[in-house]
Tab-separated table of C-alpha atoms in Angstrom:
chain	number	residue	atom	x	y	z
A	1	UNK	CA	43.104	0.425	16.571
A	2	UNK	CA	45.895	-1.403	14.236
A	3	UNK	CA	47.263	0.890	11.465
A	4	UNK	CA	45.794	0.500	7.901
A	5	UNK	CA	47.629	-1.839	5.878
A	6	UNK	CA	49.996	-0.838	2.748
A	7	UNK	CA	51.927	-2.486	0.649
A	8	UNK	CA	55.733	-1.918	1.595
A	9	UNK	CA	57.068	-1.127	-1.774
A	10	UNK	CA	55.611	-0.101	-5.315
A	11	UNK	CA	57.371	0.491	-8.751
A	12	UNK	CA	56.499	2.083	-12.034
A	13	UNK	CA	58.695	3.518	-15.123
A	14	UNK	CA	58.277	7.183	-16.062
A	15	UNK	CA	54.876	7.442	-17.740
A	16	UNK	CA	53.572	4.918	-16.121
A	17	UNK	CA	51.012	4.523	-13.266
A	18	UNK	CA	51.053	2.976	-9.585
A	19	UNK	CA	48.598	2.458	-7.564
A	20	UNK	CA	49.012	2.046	-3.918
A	21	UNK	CA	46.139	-0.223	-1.917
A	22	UNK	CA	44.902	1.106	1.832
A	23	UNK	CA	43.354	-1.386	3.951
A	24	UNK	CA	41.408	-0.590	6.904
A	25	UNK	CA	38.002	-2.000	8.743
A	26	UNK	CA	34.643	-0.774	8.999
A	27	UNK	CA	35.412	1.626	12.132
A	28	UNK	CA	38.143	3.380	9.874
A	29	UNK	CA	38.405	3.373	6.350
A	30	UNK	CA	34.652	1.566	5.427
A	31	UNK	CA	32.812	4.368	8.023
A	32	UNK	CA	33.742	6.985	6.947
A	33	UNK	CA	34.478	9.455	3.926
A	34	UNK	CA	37.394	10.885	5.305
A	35	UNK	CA	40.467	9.143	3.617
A	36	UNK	CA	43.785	11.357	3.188
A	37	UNK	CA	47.134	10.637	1.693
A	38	UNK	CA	50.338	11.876	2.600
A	39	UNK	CA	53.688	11.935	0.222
A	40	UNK	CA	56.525	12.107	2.054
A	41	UNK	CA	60.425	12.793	0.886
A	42	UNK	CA	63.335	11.493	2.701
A	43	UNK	CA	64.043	14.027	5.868
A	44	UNK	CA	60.891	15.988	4.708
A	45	UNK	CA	57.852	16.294	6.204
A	46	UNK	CA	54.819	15.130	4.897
A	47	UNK	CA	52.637	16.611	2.306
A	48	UNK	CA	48.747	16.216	1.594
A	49	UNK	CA	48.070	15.193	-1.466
A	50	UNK	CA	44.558	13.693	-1.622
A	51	UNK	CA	41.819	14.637	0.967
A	52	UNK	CA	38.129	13.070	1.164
A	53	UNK	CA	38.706	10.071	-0.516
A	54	UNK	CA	39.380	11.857	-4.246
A	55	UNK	CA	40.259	15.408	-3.757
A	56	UNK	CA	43.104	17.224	-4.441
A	57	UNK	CA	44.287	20.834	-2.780
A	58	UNK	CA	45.194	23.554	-4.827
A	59	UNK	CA	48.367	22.729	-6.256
A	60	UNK	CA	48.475	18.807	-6.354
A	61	UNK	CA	48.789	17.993	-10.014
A	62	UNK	CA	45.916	16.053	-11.181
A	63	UNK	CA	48.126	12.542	-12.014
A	64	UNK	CA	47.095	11.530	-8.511
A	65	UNK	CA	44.139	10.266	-7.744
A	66	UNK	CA	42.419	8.493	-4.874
A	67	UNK	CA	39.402	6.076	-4.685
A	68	UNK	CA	37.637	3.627	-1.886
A	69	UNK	CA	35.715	0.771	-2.186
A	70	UNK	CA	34.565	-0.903	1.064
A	71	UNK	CA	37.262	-0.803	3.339
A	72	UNK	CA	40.008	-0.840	0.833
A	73	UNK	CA	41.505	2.702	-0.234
A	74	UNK	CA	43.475	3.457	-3.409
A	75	UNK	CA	45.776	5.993	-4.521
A	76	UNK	CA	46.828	6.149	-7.896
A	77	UNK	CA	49.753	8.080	-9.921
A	78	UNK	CA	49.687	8.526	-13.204
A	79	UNK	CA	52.256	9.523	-15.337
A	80	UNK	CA	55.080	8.824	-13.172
A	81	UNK	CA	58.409	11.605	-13.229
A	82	UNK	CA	61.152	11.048	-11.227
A	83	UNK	CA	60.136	13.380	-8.325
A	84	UNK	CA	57.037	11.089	-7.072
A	85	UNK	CA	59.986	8.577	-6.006
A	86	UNK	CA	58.736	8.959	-2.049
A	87	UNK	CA	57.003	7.135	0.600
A	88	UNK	CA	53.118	7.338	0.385
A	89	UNK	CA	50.994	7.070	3.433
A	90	UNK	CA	47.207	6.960	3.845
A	91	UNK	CA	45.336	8.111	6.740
A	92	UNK	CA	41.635	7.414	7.695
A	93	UNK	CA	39.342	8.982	10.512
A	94	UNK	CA	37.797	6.717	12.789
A	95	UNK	CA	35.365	8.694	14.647
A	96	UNK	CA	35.010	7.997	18.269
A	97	UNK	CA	37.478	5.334	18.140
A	98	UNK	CA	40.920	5.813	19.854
A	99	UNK	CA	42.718	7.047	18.166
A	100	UNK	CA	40.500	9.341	15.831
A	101	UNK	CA	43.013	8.862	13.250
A	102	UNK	CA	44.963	6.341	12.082
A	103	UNK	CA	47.836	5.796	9.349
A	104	UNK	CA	48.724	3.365	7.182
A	105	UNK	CA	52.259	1.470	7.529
A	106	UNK	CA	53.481	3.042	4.347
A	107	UNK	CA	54.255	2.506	1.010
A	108	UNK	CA	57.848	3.299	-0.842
A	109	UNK	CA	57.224	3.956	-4.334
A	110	UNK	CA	59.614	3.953	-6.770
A	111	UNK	CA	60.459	5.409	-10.258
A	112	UNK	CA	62.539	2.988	-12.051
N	1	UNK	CA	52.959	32.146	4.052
N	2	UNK	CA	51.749	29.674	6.406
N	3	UNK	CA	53.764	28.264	8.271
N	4	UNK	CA	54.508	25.892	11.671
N	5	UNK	CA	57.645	25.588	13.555
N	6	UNK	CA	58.739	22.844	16.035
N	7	UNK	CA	61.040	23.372	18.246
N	8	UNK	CA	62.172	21.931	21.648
N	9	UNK	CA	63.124	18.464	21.060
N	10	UNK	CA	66.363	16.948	22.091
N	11	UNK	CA	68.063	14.389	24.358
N	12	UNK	CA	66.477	13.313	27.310
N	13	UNK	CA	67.101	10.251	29.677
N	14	UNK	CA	64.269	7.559	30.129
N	15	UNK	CA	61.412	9.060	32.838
N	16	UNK	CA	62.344	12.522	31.904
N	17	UNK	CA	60.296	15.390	30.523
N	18	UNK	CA	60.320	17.706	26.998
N	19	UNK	CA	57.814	20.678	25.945
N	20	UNK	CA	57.814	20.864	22.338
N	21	UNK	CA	56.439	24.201	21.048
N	22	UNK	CA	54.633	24.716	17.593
N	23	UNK	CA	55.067	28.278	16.314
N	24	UNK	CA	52.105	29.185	14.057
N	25	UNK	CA	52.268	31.783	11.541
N	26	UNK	CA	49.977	32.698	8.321
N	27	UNK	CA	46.597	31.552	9.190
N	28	UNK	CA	43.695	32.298	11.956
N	29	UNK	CA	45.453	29.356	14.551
N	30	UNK	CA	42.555	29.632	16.754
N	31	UNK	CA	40.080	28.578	13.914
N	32	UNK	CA	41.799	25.149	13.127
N	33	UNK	CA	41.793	21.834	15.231
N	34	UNK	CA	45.456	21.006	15.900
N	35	UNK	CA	47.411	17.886	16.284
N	36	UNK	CA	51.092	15.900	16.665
N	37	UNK	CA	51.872	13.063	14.727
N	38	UNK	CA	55.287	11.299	15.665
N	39	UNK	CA	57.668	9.240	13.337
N	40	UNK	CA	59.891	7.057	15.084
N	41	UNK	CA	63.351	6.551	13.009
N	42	UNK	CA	62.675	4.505	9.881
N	43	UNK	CA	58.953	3.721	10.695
N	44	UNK	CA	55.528	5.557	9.762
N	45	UNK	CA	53.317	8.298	11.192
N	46	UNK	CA	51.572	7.792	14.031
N	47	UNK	CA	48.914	10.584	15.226
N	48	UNK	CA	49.123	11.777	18.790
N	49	UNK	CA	46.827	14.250	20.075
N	50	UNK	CA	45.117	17.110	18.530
N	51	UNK	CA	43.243	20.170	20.120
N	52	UNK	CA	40.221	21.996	19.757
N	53	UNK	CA	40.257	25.245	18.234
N	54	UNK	CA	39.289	26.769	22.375
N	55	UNK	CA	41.124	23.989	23.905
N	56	UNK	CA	38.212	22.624	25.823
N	57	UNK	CA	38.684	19.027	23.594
N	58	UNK	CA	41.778	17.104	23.911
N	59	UNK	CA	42.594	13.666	22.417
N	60	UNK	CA	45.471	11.317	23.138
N	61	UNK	CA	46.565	7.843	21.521
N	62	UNK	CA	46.314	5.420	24.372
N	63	UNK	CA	50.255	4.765	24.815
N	64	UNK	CA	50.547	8.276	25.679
N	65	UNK	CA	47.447	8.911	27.798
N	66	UNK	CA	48.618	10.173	31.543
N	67	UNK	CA	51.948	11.429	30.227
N	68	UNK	CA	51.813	13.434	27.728
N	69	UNK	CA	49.709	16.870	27.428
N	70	UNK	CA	48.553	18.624	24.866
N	71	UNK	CA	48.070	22.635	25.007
N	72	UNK	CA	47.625	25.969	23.104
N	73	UNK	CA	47.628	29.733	23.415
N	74	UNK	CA	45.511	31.160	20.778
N	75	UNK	CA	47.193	34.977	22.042
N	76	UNK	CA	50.619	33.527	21.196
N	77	UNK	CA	49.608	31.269	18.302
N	78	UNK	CA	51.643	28.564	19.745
N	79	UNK	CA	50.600	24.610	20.385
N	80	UNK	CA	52.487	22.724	22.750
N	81	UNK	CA	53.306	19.516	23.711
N	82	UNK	CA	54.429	18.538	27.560
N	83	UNK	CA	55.956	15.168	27.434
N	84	UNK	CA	56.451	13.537	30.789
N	85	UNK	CA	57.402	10.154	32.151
N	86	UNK	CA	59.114	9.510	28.596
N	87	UNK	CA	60.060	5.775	27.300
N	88	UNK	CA	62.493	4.744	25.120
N	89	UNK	CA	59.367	3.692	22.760
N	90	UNK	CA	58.694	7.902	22.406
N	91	UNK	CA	62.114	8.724	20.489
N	92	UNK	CA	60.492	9.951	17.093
N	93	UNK	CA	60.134	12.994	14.924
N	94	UNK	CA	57.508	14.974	16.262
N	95	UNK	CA	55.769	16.858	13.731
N	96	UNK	CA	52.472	19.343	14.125
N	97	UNK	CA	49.830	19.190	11.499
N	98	UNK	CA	46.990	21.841	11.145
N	99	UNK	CA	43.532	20.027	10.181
N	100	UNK	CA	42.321	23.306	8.180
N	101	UNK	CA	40.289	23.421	5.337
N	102	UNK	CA	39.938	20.218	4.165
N	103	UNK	CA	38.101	18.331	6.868
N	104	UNK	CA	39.732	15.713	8.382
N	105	UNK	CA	42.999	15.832	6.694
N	106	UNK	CA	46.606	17.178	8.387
N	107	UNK	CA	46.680	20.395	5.625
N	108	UNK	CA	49.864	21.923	7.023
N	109	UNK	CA	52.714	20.533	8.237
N	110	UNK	CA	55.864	22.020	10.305
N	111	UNK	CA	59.020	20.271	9.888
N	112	UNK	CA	59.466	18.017	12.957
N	113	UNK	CA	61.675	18.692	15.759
N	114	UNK	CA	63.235	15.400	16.849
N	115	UNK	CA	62.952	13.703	20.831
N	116	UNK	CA	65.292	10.926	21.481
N	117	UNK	CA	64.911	9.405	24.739
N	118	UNK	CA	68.410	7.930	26.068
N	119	UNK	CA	70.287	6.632	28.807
């Protein structure tokens, strides 16, 4: 099972929005409903921002977004600020596959 | 205030062994499937094993399958990690993740506790 494909980098001005491309296969991303993303700060660890595809826990202010189509995942920021500057990963269950979960390679966004 | 803490990670020469512990605090541990996702320095996450809530389900990512062993104590709320026969390839942050309320997502994350494995 390959990790799910990002784009390395990603850039917006504050105010504007990003949006961040996940790309799995059918046994991953396109099976199943079950697409997280992760923001992550330099030495920090990660933090869940979107969970079943489009949902957001408590607390995750409602500029992000996520959204699938196929096997293709989005996340999308709106209204950049300076502290979404971090690296953005997704993650998608894969069932019975090994492994049951897999990550994408990452995506380093950045508010210009 | 929920909360997980690594801890045993450190130095250790190539073929050597590690236990990492996971210190759980804040929430009903042995309701929650748990798991260890590794970062390797300057690269992305990478999911590990994880744990049924009784223990009586364990999954491993093939390159760590016959060395490493996942474990928990729901008495102590503690999740553990023996890592044997270690490569090289297995330096990394090693962080534990909760998958709680939201199904099928890592909800809670400890901080890491860094392995590097050295000659």
């Amino acid at each position: 099972q390959s990790a799910l494909t990002q784009p390395p980098s990603a850039s917006g001005s504050p105010g504007q929005s990003v949006t961040i491309s996940c790309t799995g296969t059918s046994s991953d991303v396109g099976g199943y409903n079950y697409v997280s993303w992760y923001q992550q700060h330099p030495g920090k660890a990660p933090k869940l921002m979107i969970y079943e595809v489009s949902k957001r826990p408590s607390g995750v202010p409602d500029r992000f977004s996520g959204s699938k189509s196929g096997n293709t995942a989005s996340l999308t920021v709106s209204g950049l600020q300076a502290e979404d500057e971090a690296d953005y990963y997704c993650s998608s269950y894969a069932g019975s596959n090994n492994p049951p979960y897999v990550f994408g390679t990452g995506t380093k966004v950045t508010v210009l | 205030e929920v909360q997980l803490v690594e801890s045993g990670g450190g130095l250790v020469q190539p073929g050597g062994s590690l236990r990492l512990s996971c210190a759980v605090s804040g929430f009903t541990f042995s309701s929650c499937w748990m798991s260890w996702v590794r970062q390797a320095p300057g690269e992305g996450l990478e999911w590990v094993a994880n744990i049924k809530q009784d223990g009586s389900e364990k999954y491993y990512v093939d390159s760590v399958k016959g060395r490493f062993t996942i474990s928990r104590d729901n008495a102590k709320n503690s999740l553990y990690l023996q890592m044997n026969s270690l490569r090289a390839e297995d330096t990394a942050v090693y962080y534990c993740a909760r998958v709680g309320v939201h199904p099928r997502a890592f909800d809670i994350w400890g901080q890491g506790t860094m392995v590097t494995v050295s000659s």
